[in-house]
DNA sequence: GCCGATTTGTCCGTATGTATC
DNA sequence: CGATACATACGGACAAATCGG
């Protein structure tokens, strides 16, 4: 007997919601019906529904059913995982072409203050990379990143021009797994004014994140400064029943 | 036999991580050990760990163990569910007192353009409330909200001065369940300049959200405009294995 | 208000697959 | 290769909420 993965059921239902097979405010077939349809266990269906609910497609109602809360206008597919619009998507949305410019590429040793900011232990060797992202030659995002040097061996500025993640995943066989972020607004700094095209903007959107590799060890700390007009974030919150 | 809820295990482990019983980069006891300790099923332990992982406390590594990735400096308790710092928490963090001022309280019928923005059907009766949140008498957040009128019957401006959520949950017995958000930066509008203390700021942080009640029906649409210095958001992203 | 059918929510115990060491 | 540890799935049981008669 071949198992139908919960992920299959998840993708199937997701497509049917986007297809309008099941529409906004409608109830999905009951879990027991889905169990029959997919010839699987109760828990397997539930896992698929939980994933859909976490992405804002539906919402289970105890004793009643699972209601669709997704509308066609929400094209969440165009957003990458995590909710923040990627640079390329922002480019596409605005009909522009994207480019990356590396402004700094050097190895440093983490001191006390940098340790506090980045989360790397003092004394750790890290690669410090600064990049500017351009849309149609307008510089709109500035990244300052620190990578644990032992995890990006053999990397060159050319890799940084393209995608460091791609290098790490494809060349080194590592996987980026979990990321913790803080989003806030910051007063535009001198460097922001120097590198970004933010005339008439007093503030920039700032995303700070710590990223862990497939071994759950801190791999990267980064701060991204966005032109206010080029930052968007999507999210779905499910409230606890406590 | 009394069942030990997965939520108990979740809270227990969470506390032990915050207690430094298990510390950063350490592996938690294996799931089979936890099964013995809590006298429960494998799935129950897994559900607790999944919840912790979703909140950035730990990260399971296939074939290896579950690693703690939480550090004491992350006081995520001070943030309410959902990652956005609440008004009261922001007040506490800055040692200030919070107050709410209702600037508008009227019933309207949803027209086409409002329907597009809010997600309510055209013709729906909604309560339009505008409020300003003050910290030590400095106005820093402006809310424009639309509530489905049939879901907030009997509400008064006095309720809005305190907490509409509290009224809805305690008086009407409704529960707010799921919320979908978009975060972006917007150019400060005339109203923002009129009501908020944002001198020297060209932009405000803007959070738009649609909230669904315990019946999974759209209950509220709201836009909150934040003073740039008073907006913070926390998040943990877990990457798919696809 | 009560009862019974339906539906979601939680948990158990077991089996098997897969990655790490 | 074997032992360990996480990942997925099954089938059954019961609890809790909803709804209609």
Short mmCIF file of C-alpha atoms (C1' of nucleotides) in Angstrom, two decimals:
data_model
loop_
_atom_site.label_atom_id
_atom_site.label_comp_id
_atom_site.label_asym_id
_atom_site.label_seq_id
_atom_site.Cartn_x
_atom_site.Cartn_y
_atom_site.Cartn_z
CA UNK A 1 0.00 0.00 0.00
CA UNK A 2 1.39 3.34 -1.05
CA UNK A 3 1.06 6.09 1.52
CA UNK A 4 -0.36 9.39 0.37
CA UNK A 5 1.76 11.97 2.10
CA UNK A 6 0.02 14.70 4.10
CA UNK A 7 1.90 17.07 1.87
CA UNK A 8 0.08 15.66 -1.14
CA UNK A 9 -3.27 16.23 0.52
CA UNK A 10 -2.12 19.71 1.52
CA UNK A 11 -1.15 20.60 -2.04
CA UNK A 12 -4.30 19.06 -3.45
CA UNK A 13 -6.64 20.99 -1.16
CA UNK A 14 -4.64 24.17 -1.60
CA UNK A 15 -5.01 23.93 -5.36
CA UNK A 16 -8.71 23.23 -5.07
CA UNK A 17 -9.13 26.34 -2.95
CA UNK A 18 -7.19 28.43 -5.46
CA UNK A 19 -9.21 26.77 -8.25
CA UNK A 20 -12.41 27.87 -6.54
CA UNK A 21 -13.47 24.25 -6.20
CA UNK A 22 -14.02 25.33 -2.64
CA UNK A 23 -14.74 29.03 -2.27
CA UNK A 24 -14.57 31.71 0.40
CA UNK A 25 -16.74 31.00 3.44
CA UNK A 26 -17.59 27.50 2.25
CA UNK A 27 -16.92 24.47 4.46
CA UNK A 28 -14.45 21.89 3.21
CA UNK A 29 -15.56 18.25 3.13
CA UNK A 30 -15.47 16.85 6.65
CA UNK A 31 -12.29 15.21 7.83
CA UNK A 32 -13.97 11.81 7.81
CA UNK A 33 -14.95 12.35 4.18
CA UNK A 34 -11.41 13.36 3.32
CA UNK A 35 -10.13 10.24 5.06
CA UNK A 36 -12.31 8.17 2.75
CA UNK A 37 -11.33 10.16 -0.32
CA UNK A 38 -7.60 9.93 0.29
CA UNK A 39 -7.68 6.50 1.91
CA UNK A 40 -5.54 7.67 4.80
CA UNK A 41 -5.66 8.13 8.56
CA UNK A 42 -7.47 10.87 10.41
CA UNK A 43 -4.20 12.39 11.64
CA UNK A 44 -2.81 12.65 8.15
CA UNK A 45 -5.74 14.74 6.97
CA UNK A 46 -5.47 16.85 10.07
CA UNK A 47 -1.81 17.59 9.46
CA UNK A 48 -2.60 18.80 5.95
CA UNK A 49 -5.40 21.03 7.21
CA UNK A 50 -3.18 22.43 9.95
CA UNK A 51 -0.63 23.49 7.35
CA UNK A 52 -3.29 25.15 5.21
CA UNK A 53 -4.68 26.94 8.25
CA UNK A 54 -1.23 28.23 9.14
CA UNK A 55 -0.98 29.79 5.71
CA UNK A 56 -4.36 31.47 5.93
CA UNK A 57 -6.24 29.22 3.51
CA UNK A 58 -8.79 27.86 5.94
CA UNK A 59 -9.83 27.82 9.56
CA UNK A 60 -11.18 24.82 11.46
CA UNK A 61 -14.24 25.41 13.63
CA UNK A 62 -14.64 22.93 16.45
CA UNK A 63 -17.75 20.83 16.01
CA UNK A 64 -18.74 22.51 12.80
CA UNK A 65 -16.28 22.16 9.95
CA UNK A 66 -13.32 23.73 8.22
CA UNK A 67 -14.12 27.04 6.55
CA UNK A 68 -12.26 28.47 3.57
CA UNK A 69 -10.99 31.99 4.32
CA UNK A 70 -8.90 32.48 1.20
CA UNK A 71 -10.01 34.84 -1.56
CA UNK A 72 -8.64 34.95 -5.12
CA UNK A 73 -7.27 38.44 -4.60
CA UNK A 74 -4.72 37.07 -2.17
CA UNK A 75 -1.95 35.91 -4.40
CA UNK A 76 0.27 34.69 -1.63
CA UNK A 77 2.12 32.50 -4.09
CA UNK A 78 3.86 35.52 -5.37
CA UNK A 79 5.43 35.86 -1.95
CA UNK A 80 8.27 33.56 -1.04
CA UNK A 81 8.20 31.57 2.14
CA UNK A 82 8.39 33.68 5.22
CA UNK A 83 6.14 36.48 4.11
CA UNK A 84 8.65 39.09 3.05
CA UNK A 85 8.53 39.98 -0.58
CA UNK A 86 11.83 38.96 -2.17
CA UNK A 87 13.91 41.35 -4.16
CA UNK A 88 13.15 39.59 -7.44
CA UNK A 89 9.42 39.58 -6.74
CA UNK A 90 9.48 43.24 -5.93
CA UNK A 91 11.25 43.77 -9.24
CA UNK A 92 8.65 41.75 -11.11
CA UNK A 93 5.77 43.50 -9.38
CA UNK A 94 7.10 46.84 -10.51
CA UNK A 95 8.21 45.62 -13.93
CA UNK A 96 11.88 46.29 -13.29
CA UNK A 97 15.15 44.41 -13.57
CA UNK A 98 17.18 43.44 -10.51
CA UNK A 99 20.91 43.63 -9.94
CA UNK A 100 23.27 43.20 -6.98
CA UNK A 101 26.38 45.22 -6.23
CA UNK A 102 28.92 44.04 -3.64
CA UNK A 103 30.37 46.99 -1.75
CA UNK A 104 32.32 45.10 0.91
CA UNK A 105 33.78 41.61 1.23
CA UNK A 106 36.16 41.01 4.12
CA UNK A 107 36.91 38.58 6.94
CA UNK A 108 36.76 39.85 10.50
CA UNK A 109 36.94 38.45 14.02
CA UNK A 110 33.87 38.98 16.17
CA UNK A 111 34.48 41.33 19.10
CA UNK A 112 32.27 41.88 22.13
CA UNK A 113 29.93 44.42 20.62
CA UNK A 114 29.54 42.53 17.37
CA UNK A 115 28.90 39.36 19.35
CA UNK A 116 26.06 41.07 21.13
CA UNK A 117 24.47 42.18 17.88
CA UNK A 118 25.01 39.11 15.75
CA UNK A 119 24.81 36.28 18.26
CA UNK A 120 28.15 34.82 17.18
CA UNK A 121 30.58 34.04 20.00
CA UNK A 122 33.37 36.51 20.55
CA UNK A 123 36.43 35.41 18.61
CA UNK A 124 34.46 33.70 15.83
CA UNK A 125 35.81 34.26 12.33
CA UNK A 126 33.10 35.67 10.09
CA UNK A 127 32.80 36.95 6.55
CA UNK A 128 31.42 40.46 6.45
CA UNK A 129 29.58 41.23 3.21
CA UNK A 130 27.78 44.40 2.29
CA UNK A 131 25.62 44.54 -0.77
CA UNK A 132 23.33 46.97 -2.50
CA UNK A 133 20.33 45.72 -4.50
CA UNK A 134 19.32 47.76 -7.50
CA UNK A 135 16.07 47.91 -9.42
CA UNK A 136 16.62 49.40 -12.86
CA UNK A 137 19.86 50.89 -11.52
CA UNK A 138 18.07 52.52 -8.60
CA UNK A 139 19.64 51.29 -5.34
CA UNK A 140 16.76 50.37 -3.02
CA UNK A 141 17.96 47.74 -0.55
CA UNK A 142 21.16 47.57 1.43
CA UNK A 143 22.30 44.33 3.12
CA UNK A 144 24.96 43.97 5.79
CA UNK A 145 25.62 40.27 6.46
CA UNK A 146 27.97 38.24 8.63
CA UNK A 147 28.53 34.57 7.75
CA UNK A 148 30.36 32.10 9.94
CA UNK A 149 33.58 31.75 7.95
CA UNK A 150 33.88 28.00 8.52
CA UNK A 151 30.51 27.54 6.82
CA UNK A 152 31.23 29.45 3.61
CA UNK A 153 34.70 28.17 2.73
CA UNK A 154 35.79 28.85 -0.84
CA UNK A 155 33.32 31.66 -1.36
CA UNK A 156 34.25 34.59 -3.61
CA UNK A 157 32.83 38.06 -4.26
CA UNK A 158 31.45 36.66 -7.51
CA UNK A 159 29.24 34.27 -5.55
CA UNK A 160 28.05 37.21 -3.48
CA UNK A 161 27.05 39.07 -6.66
CA UNK A 162 24.65 36.26 -7.45
CA UNK A 163 23.32 34.43 -4.43
CA UNK A 164 25.21 33.31 -1.36
CA UNK A 165 22.35 31.01 -0.41
CA UNK A 166 22.58 29.27 -3.76
CA UNK A 167 26.33 28.80 -3.30
CA UNK A 168 25.92 27.41 0.19
CA UNK A 169 23.12 25.05 -0.77
CA UNK A 170 24.31 23.86 -4.17
CA UNK A 171 28.09 23.93 -3.76
CA UNK A 172 28.46 23.16 -0.07
CA UNK A 173 25.37 20.98 0.32
CA UNK A 174 24.16 22.91 3.34
CA UNK A 175 20.54 23.79 3.93
CA UNK A 176 19.19 26.94 5.45
CA UNK A 177 16.53 25.81 7.87
CA UNK A 178 15.22 28.29 10.41
CA UNK A 179 15.39 32.04 10.64
CA UNK A 180 14.45 34.49 13.39
CA UNK A 181 13.59 38.03 12.42
CA UNK A 182 12.89 41.42 13.87
CA UNK A 183 11.27 44.10 11.75
CA UNK A 184 11.30 47.76 12.66
CA UNK A 185 11.83 51.22 11.21
CA UNK A 186 15.10 53.05 11.66
CA UNK A 187 16.24 56.56 10.98
CA UNK A 188 18.14 56.48 7.72
CA UNK A 189 21.86 56.45 8.47
CA UNK A 190 24.69 58.16 6.64
CA UNK A 191 25.44 54.90 4.83
CA UNK A 192 21.81 54.56 3.85
CA UNK A 193 21.85 58.05 2.36
CA UNK A 194 25.16 57.29 0.67
CA UNK A 195 24.13 54.05 -0.98
CA UNK A 196 20.36 54.12 -1.29
CA UNK A 197 18.04 56.22 -3.40
CA UNK A 198 15.91 57.44 -0.52
CA UNK A 199 15.60 61.13 -1.11
CA UNK A 200 12.63 62.48 0.80
CA UNK A 201 12.61 59.57 3.25
CA UNK A 202 13.65 60.06 6.85
CA UNK A 203 13.34 56.36 7.70
CA UNK A 204 14.06 52.95 6.23
CA UNK A 205 12.46 49.58 6.93
CA UNK A 206 14.92 47.38 8.78
CA UNK A 207 14.88 43.58 8.92
CA UNK A 208 17.39 41.90 11.20
CA UNK A 209 17.62 38.16 11.09
CA UNK A 210 19.61 35.25 12.45
CA UNK A 211 19.65 32.19 10.25
CA UNK A 212 20.46 28.63 11.32
CA UNK A 213 21.74 25.85 9.07
CA UNK A 214 20.59 22.23 8.88
CA UNK A 215 22.61 21.53 12.02
CA UNK A 216 20.75 24.25 13.92
CA UNK A 217 23.90 26.29 14.38
CA UNK A 218 24.00 30.02 13.75
CA UNK A 219 25.08 30.52 10.18
CA UNK A 220 24.32 34.13 9.31
CA UNK A 221 23.35 37.41 10.87
CA UNK A 222 22.06 40.07 8.51
CA UNK A 223 20.45 43.49 8.51
CA UNK A 224 18.56 44.64 5.45
CA UNK A 225 17.58 48.25 4.96
CA UNK A 226 14.69 48.75 2.57
CA UNK A 227 13.47 51.78 0.75
CA UNK A 228 10.10 52.35 2.46
CA UNK A 229 8.20 51.86 -0.79
CA UNK A 230 9.80 48.47 -1.43
CA UNK A 231 9.01 46.63 1.74
CA UNK A 232 5.97 44.38 2.14
CA UNK A 233 5.24 41.54 4.49
CA UNK A 234 2.39 39.03 4.74
CA UNK A 235 1.44 36.99 7.74
CA UNK A 236 -1.29 34.80 9.23
CA UNK A 237 -1.75 34.53 12.97
CA UNK A 238 -3.71 31.74 14.63
CA UNK A 239 -4.73 32.49 18.13
CA UNK A 240 -4.20 30.02 20.93
CA UNK A 241 -7.23 28.45 22.50
CA UNK A 242 -5.88 28.96 26.01
CA UNK B 1 -5.42 7.52 33.36
CA UNK B 2 -5.11 11.28 33.16
CA UNK B 3 -3.80 12.58 29.88
CA UNK B 4 -0.94 15.04 30.02
CA UNK B 5 -1.76 17.57 27.35
CA UNK B 6 0.84 18.38 24.71
CA UNK B 7 0.39 21.91 25.88
CA UNK B 8 1.66 20.93 29.32
CA UNK B 9 4.77 19.39 27.80
CA UNK B 10 5.16 22.45 25.61
CA UNK B 11 4.98 24.80 28.58
CA UNK B 12 7.24 22.60 30.65
CA UNK B 13 9.99 22.43 28.04
CA UNK B 14 9.62 26.11 27.25
CA UNK B 15 10.15 26.99 30.87
CA UNK B 16 13.14 24.68 31.12
CA UNK B 17 14.70 26.40 28.13
CA UNK B 18 14.08 29.82 29.63
CA UNK B 19 15.39 28.48 32.97
CA UNK B 20 18.59 27.42 31.26
CA UNK B 21 17.94 23.82 32.24
CA UNK B 22 18.61 23.30 28.56
CA UNK B 23 20.85 25.93 27.03
CA UNK B 24 21.62 27.38 23.63
CA UNK B 25 23.02 24.83 21.16
CA UNK B 26 22.34 21.93 23.51
CA UNK B 27 20.25 18.96 22.39
CA UNK B 28 17.02 18.30 24.23
CA UNK B 29 16.41 14.79 25.60
CA UNK B 30 15.44 12.50 22.73
CA UNK B 31 11.78 12.16 21.92
CA UNK B 32 11.77 8.58 23.20
CA UNK B 33 13.21 9.78 26.50
CA UNK B 34 10.56 12.48 26.71
CA UNK B 35 7.90 9.85 26.02
CA UNK B 36 9.14 7.93 29.05
CA UNK B 37 9.41 11.02 31.21
CA UNK B 38 5.92 12.30 30.45
CA UNK B 39 4.35 8.86 30.10
CA UNK B 40 2.71 9.81 26.84
CA UNK B 41 2.69 8.91 23.16
CA UNK B 42 5.30 9.82 20.62
CA UNK B 43 2.90 12.09 18.73
CA UNK B 44 2.13 14.08 21.83
CA UNK B 45 5.78 14.90 22.43
CA UNK B 46 6.20 15.76 18.77
CA UNK B 47 3.30 18.18 18.84
CA UNK B 48 4.83 20.01 21.80
CA UNK B 49 8.22 20.22 20.07
CA UNK B 50 6.62 21.45 16.85
CA UNK B 51 5.00 24.31 18.75
CA UNK B 52 8.29 25.23 20.41
CA UNK B 53 10.07 25.11 17.06
CA UNK B 54 7.47 27.40 15.53
CA UNK B 55 8.21 29.96 18.20
CA UNK B 56 11.95 29.81 17.71
CA UNK B 57 12.84 27.90 20.88
CA UNK B 58 14.34 24.83 19.25
CA UNK B 59 14.96 23.14 15.94
CA UNK B 60 14.69 19.39 15.24
CA UNK B 61 17.55 17.84 13.27
CA UNK B 62 16.62 14.65 11.50
CA UNK B 63 18.55 11.69 12.86
CA UNK B 64 20.39 13.78 15.38
CA UNK B 65 18.26 15.49 17.99
CA UNK B 66 16.40 18.67 18.83
CA UNK B 67 18.69 21.63 19.37
CA UNK B 68 17.89 24.63 21.54
CA UNK B 69 18.24 27.88 19.58
CA UNK B 70 16.83 30.23 22.18
CA UNK B 71 19.08 32.64 24.08
CA UNK B 72 18.19 34.49 27.29
CA UNK B 73 18.44 37.86 25.56
CA UNK B 74 15.34 37.04 23.54
CA UNK B 75 12.55 38.02 25.83
CA UNK B 76 9.79 37.01 23.50
CA UNK B 77 7.40 36.84 26.42
CA UNK B 78 7.25 40.58 26.40
CA UNK B 79 5.69 40.29 22.95
CA UNK B 80 2.10 39.24 22.61
CA UNK B 81 1.03 36.51 20.28
CA UNK B 82 1.58 37.28 16.66
CA UNK B 83 4.86 39.12 16.97
CA UNK B 84 3.73 42.72 16.98
CA UNK B 85 4.44 44.56 20.16
CA UNK B 86 1.14 45.64 21.70
CA UNK B 87 0.50 49.20 22.66
CA UNK B 88 0.58 48.41 26.38
CA UNK B 89 3.84 46.50 26.07
CA UNK B 90 5.40 49.32 24.16
CA UNK B 91 4.29 51.60 26.97
CA UNK B 92 5.78 49.35 29.61
CA UNK B 93 9.04 48.94 27.70
CA UNK B 94 9.45 52.69 27.60
CA UNK B 95 8.14 53.26 31.12
CA UNK B 96 5.14 55.27 29.97
CA UNK B 97 1.41 55.24 30.54
CA UNK B 98 -1.05 54.35 27.78
CA UNK B 99 -4.34 55.96 26.88
CA UNK B 100 -6.84 55.70 24.01
CA UNK B 101 -8.80 58.53 22.41
CA UNK B 102 -11.77 57.81 20.14
CA UNK B 103 -11.94 60.30 17.28
CA UNK B 104 -14.71 58.72 15.23
CA UNK B 105 -17.56 56.32 15.94
CA UNK B 106 -20.18 55.89 13.21
CA UNK B 107 -22.11 53.28 11.29
CA UNK B 108 -21.68 53.12 7.53
CA UNK B 109 -22.73 50.88 4.66
CA UNK B 110 -19.90 49.28 2.70
CA UNK B 111 -19.65 50.59 -0.88
CA UNK B 112 -17.66 49.10 -3.72
CA UNK B 113 -14.34 50.72 -2.96
CA UNK B 114 -14.57 50.00 0.76
CA UNK B 115 -15.52 46.42 -0.03
CA UNK B 116 -12.35 46.04 -2.05
CA UNK B 117 -10.20 47.34 0.78
CA UNK B 118 -11.86 45.67 3.73
CA UNK B 119 -13.11 42.39 2.31
CA UNK B 120 -16.67 42.98 3.53
CA UNK B 121 -19.40 42.47 0.94
CA UNK B 122 -20.86 45.59 -0.58
CA UNK B 123 -23.93 46.63 1.37
CA UNK B 124 -22.71 45.24 4.69
CA UNK B 125 -23.42 47.42 7.71
CA UNK B 126 -20.20 48.15 9.56
CA UNK B 127 -19.11 50.24 12.51
CA UNK B 128 -16.32 52.64 11.59
CA UNK B 129 -14.09 53.53 14.52
CA UNK B 130 -11.03 55.70 14.51
CA UNK B 131 -8.80 55.86 17.54
CA UNK B 132 -5.57 57.45 18.58
CA UNK B 133 -3.28 55.73 21.10
CA UNK B 134 -1.26 57.94 23.37
CA UNK B 135 1.85 57.28 25.41
CA UNK B 136 2.26 59.84 28.15
CA UNK B 137 -0.09 62.07 26.16
CA UNK B 138 2.03 61.75 23.01
CA UNK B 139 -0.17 60.37 20.20
CA UNK B 140 1.84 57.59 18.52
CA UNK B 141 -0.56 55.12 16.93
CA UNK B 142 -3.66 55.74 14.85
CA UNK B 143 -6.21 52.98 14.19
CA UNK B 144 -8.94 52.97 11.59
CA UNK B 145 -11.20 49.94 12.09
CA UNK B 146 -14.37 48.56 10.51
CA UNK B 147 -16.40 46.01 12.47
CA UNK B 148 -19.30 44.01 11.07
CA UNK B 149 -22.19 45.77 12.81
CA UNK B 150 -24.13 42.58 13.46
CA UNK B 151 -21.17 41.26 15.45
CA UNK B 152 -20.75 44.22 17.81
CA UNK B 153 -24.33 44.94 18.81
CA UNK B 154 -24.75 47.15 21.83
CA UNK B 155 -21.28 48.60 21.63
CA UNK B 156 -20.67 52.18 22.73
CA UNK B 157 -17.84 54.70 22.34
CA UNK B 158 -16.98 53.97 25.97
CA UNK B 159 -16.16 50.38 25.05
CA UNK B 160 -13.97 51.65 22.26
CA UNK B 161 -12.04 53.81 24.72
CA UNK B 162 -11.05 50.66 26.56
CA UNK B 163 -10.85 47.57 24.40
CA UNK B 164 -13.27 46.47 21.73
CA UNK B 165 -11.78 42.98 21.81
CA UNK B 166 -12.49 42.71 25.51
CA UNK B 167 -16.10 43.79 24.92
CA UNK B 168 -16.59 41.32 22.12
CA UNK B 169 -15.03 38.44 24.02
CA UNK B 170 -16.38 39.06 27.49
CA UNK B 171 -19.77 40.62 26.79
CA UNK B 172 -20.72 38.94 23.54
CA UNK B 173 -18.92 35.63 24.12
CA UNK B 174 -17.23 35.77 20.75
CA UNK B 175 -13.63 34.74 20.19
CA UNK B 176 -11.17 36.30 17.84
CA UNK B 177 -9.46 33.40 16.14
CA UNK B 178 -7.41 34.06 13.03
CA UNK B 179 -5.93 37.20 11.60
CA UNK B 180 -4.23 37.95 8.27
CA UNK B 181 -1.84 40.85 8.13
CA UNK B 182 0.11 42.94 5.69
CA UNK B 183 2.89 45.18 6.95
CA UNK B 184 4.37 47.99 4.91
CA UNK B 185 5.62 51.56 5.15
CA UNK B 186 3.46 54.40 3.93
CA UNK B 187 3.99 58.07 3.36
CA UNK B 188 2.49 59.88 6.33
CA UNK B 189 -0.93 61.24 5.33
CA UNK B 190 -2.57 64.49 6.29
CA UNK B 191 -4.53 62.67 8.98
CA UNK B 192 -1.34 61.11 10.30
CA UNK B 193 0.24 64.54 10.57
CA UNK B 194 -2.91 65.90 12.17
CA UNK B 195 -3.29 63.25 14.83
CA UNK B 196 0.15 61.76 15.40
CA UNK B 197 3.28 63.22 16.91
CA UNK B 198 5.52 62.42 13.96
CA UNK B 199 7.42 65.58 13.36
CA UNK B 200 10.51 64.87 11.31
CA UNK B 201 9.13 61.58 9.96
CA UNK B 202 8.11 61.23 6.33
CA UNK B 203 6.76 57.69 6.74
CA UNK B 204 4.73 55.59 9.17
CA UNK B 205 4.62 51.84 9.66
CA UNK B 206 1.28 50.49 8.44
CA UNK B 207 -0.32 47.23 9.54
CA UNK B 208 -3.49 46.18 7.73
CA UNK B 209 -5.31 43.18 9.02
CA UNK B 210 -8.46 41.16 8.52
CA UNK B 211 -9.66 39.32 11.57
CA UNK B 212 -12.02 36.34 11.66
CA UNK B 213 -14.21 35.31 14.57
CA UNK B 214 -14.75 31.85 16.04
CA UNK B 215 -17.12 31.08 13.16
CA UNK B 216 -14.39 31.93 10.63
CA UNK B 217 -16.37 34.87 9.28
CA UNK B 218 -14.78 38.25 8.63
CA UNK B 219 -15.26 40.31 11.75
CA UNK B 220 -12.93 43.29 11.47
CA UNK B 221 -10.75 45.12 9.02
CA UNK B 222 -8.26 47.55 10.49
CA UNK B 223 -5.32 49.72 9.54
CA UNK B 224 -2.89 50.84 12.20
CA UNK B 225 -0.40 53.60 11.58
CA UNK B 226 2.61 53.54 13.90
CA UNK B 227 5.12 56.16 14.77
CA UNK B 228 8.32 54.73 13.24
CA UNK B 229 10.03 54.50 16.62
CA UNK B 230 7.17 52.53 18.13
CA UNK B 231 6.84 49.66 15.74
CA UNK B 232 8.54 46.32 16.32
CA UNK B 233 7.77 42.87 15.06
CA UNK B 234 9.22 39.43 15.86
CA UNK B 235 8.95 36.32 13.75
CA UNK B 236 10.35 32.83 13.28
CA UNK B 237 10.38 31.16 9.88
CA UNK B 238 10.78 27.43 9.40
CA UNK B 239 11.75 26.44 5.92
CA UNK B 240 9.97 23.67 4.08
CA UNK B 241 11.90 20.53 3.32
CA UNK B 242 10.59 20.42 -0.23
"C1'" DG C 1 -33.81 21.84 27.49
"C1'" DC C 2 -32.38 17.36 26.20
"C1'" DC C 3 -30.63 13.87 23.15
"C1'" DG C 4 -28.31 11.96 19.34
"C1'" DA C 5 -25.72 12.59 15.04
"C1'" DT C 6 -21.97 15.00 13.05
"C1'" DT C 7 -17.55 17.18 13.25
"C1'" DT C 8 -13.30 18.75 15.08
"C1'" DG C 9 -9.62 17.98 18.83
"C1'" DT C 10 -6.57 15.08 21.58
"C1'" DC C 11 -4.19 11.01 22.63
"C1'" DC C 12 -2.61 6.25 22.47
"C1'" DG C 13 0.29 2.31 20.79
"C1'" DT C 14 2.50 0.45 16.96
"C1'" DA C 15 4.92 0.14 12.63
"C1'" DT C 16 7.97 1.72 9.25
"C1'" DG C 17 10.96 5.08 6.78
"C1'" DT C 18 15.12 7.93 6.81
"C1'" DA C 19 19.11 10.54 8.42
"C1'" DT C 20 23.10 10.69 11.58
"C1'" DC C 21 26.86 8.80 13.83
"C1'" DC D 1 26.56 -2.24 9.50
"C1'" DG D 2 24.12 -1.37 13.71
"C1'" DA D 3 22.30 1.78 17.10
"C1'" DT D 4 20.08 6.02 17.78
"C1'" DA D 5 16.91 9.69 16.72
"C1'" DC D 6 13.64 12.18 14.11
"C1'" DA D 7 9.55 11.78 10.48
"C1'" DT D 8 5.40 9.83 8.73
"C1'" DA D 9 1.44 7.06 8.93
"C1'" DC D 10 -2.06 3.85 10.66
"C1'" DG D 11 -6.26 2.59 13.28
"C1'" DG D 12 -8.73 3.04 17.26
"C1'" DA D 13 -10.65 5.49 21.30
"C1'" DC D 14 -12.69 9.21 23.55
"C1'" DA D 15 -13.50 14.26 24.53
"C1'" DA D 16 -15.72 18.60 23.19
"C1'" DA D 17 -18.42 21.68 20.36
"C1'" DT D 18 -22.28 22.29 17.12
"C1'" DC D 19 -26.71 21.63 15.32
"C1'" DG D 20 -31.23 19.85 14.45
"C1'" DG D 21 -35.23 17.47 16.00
#
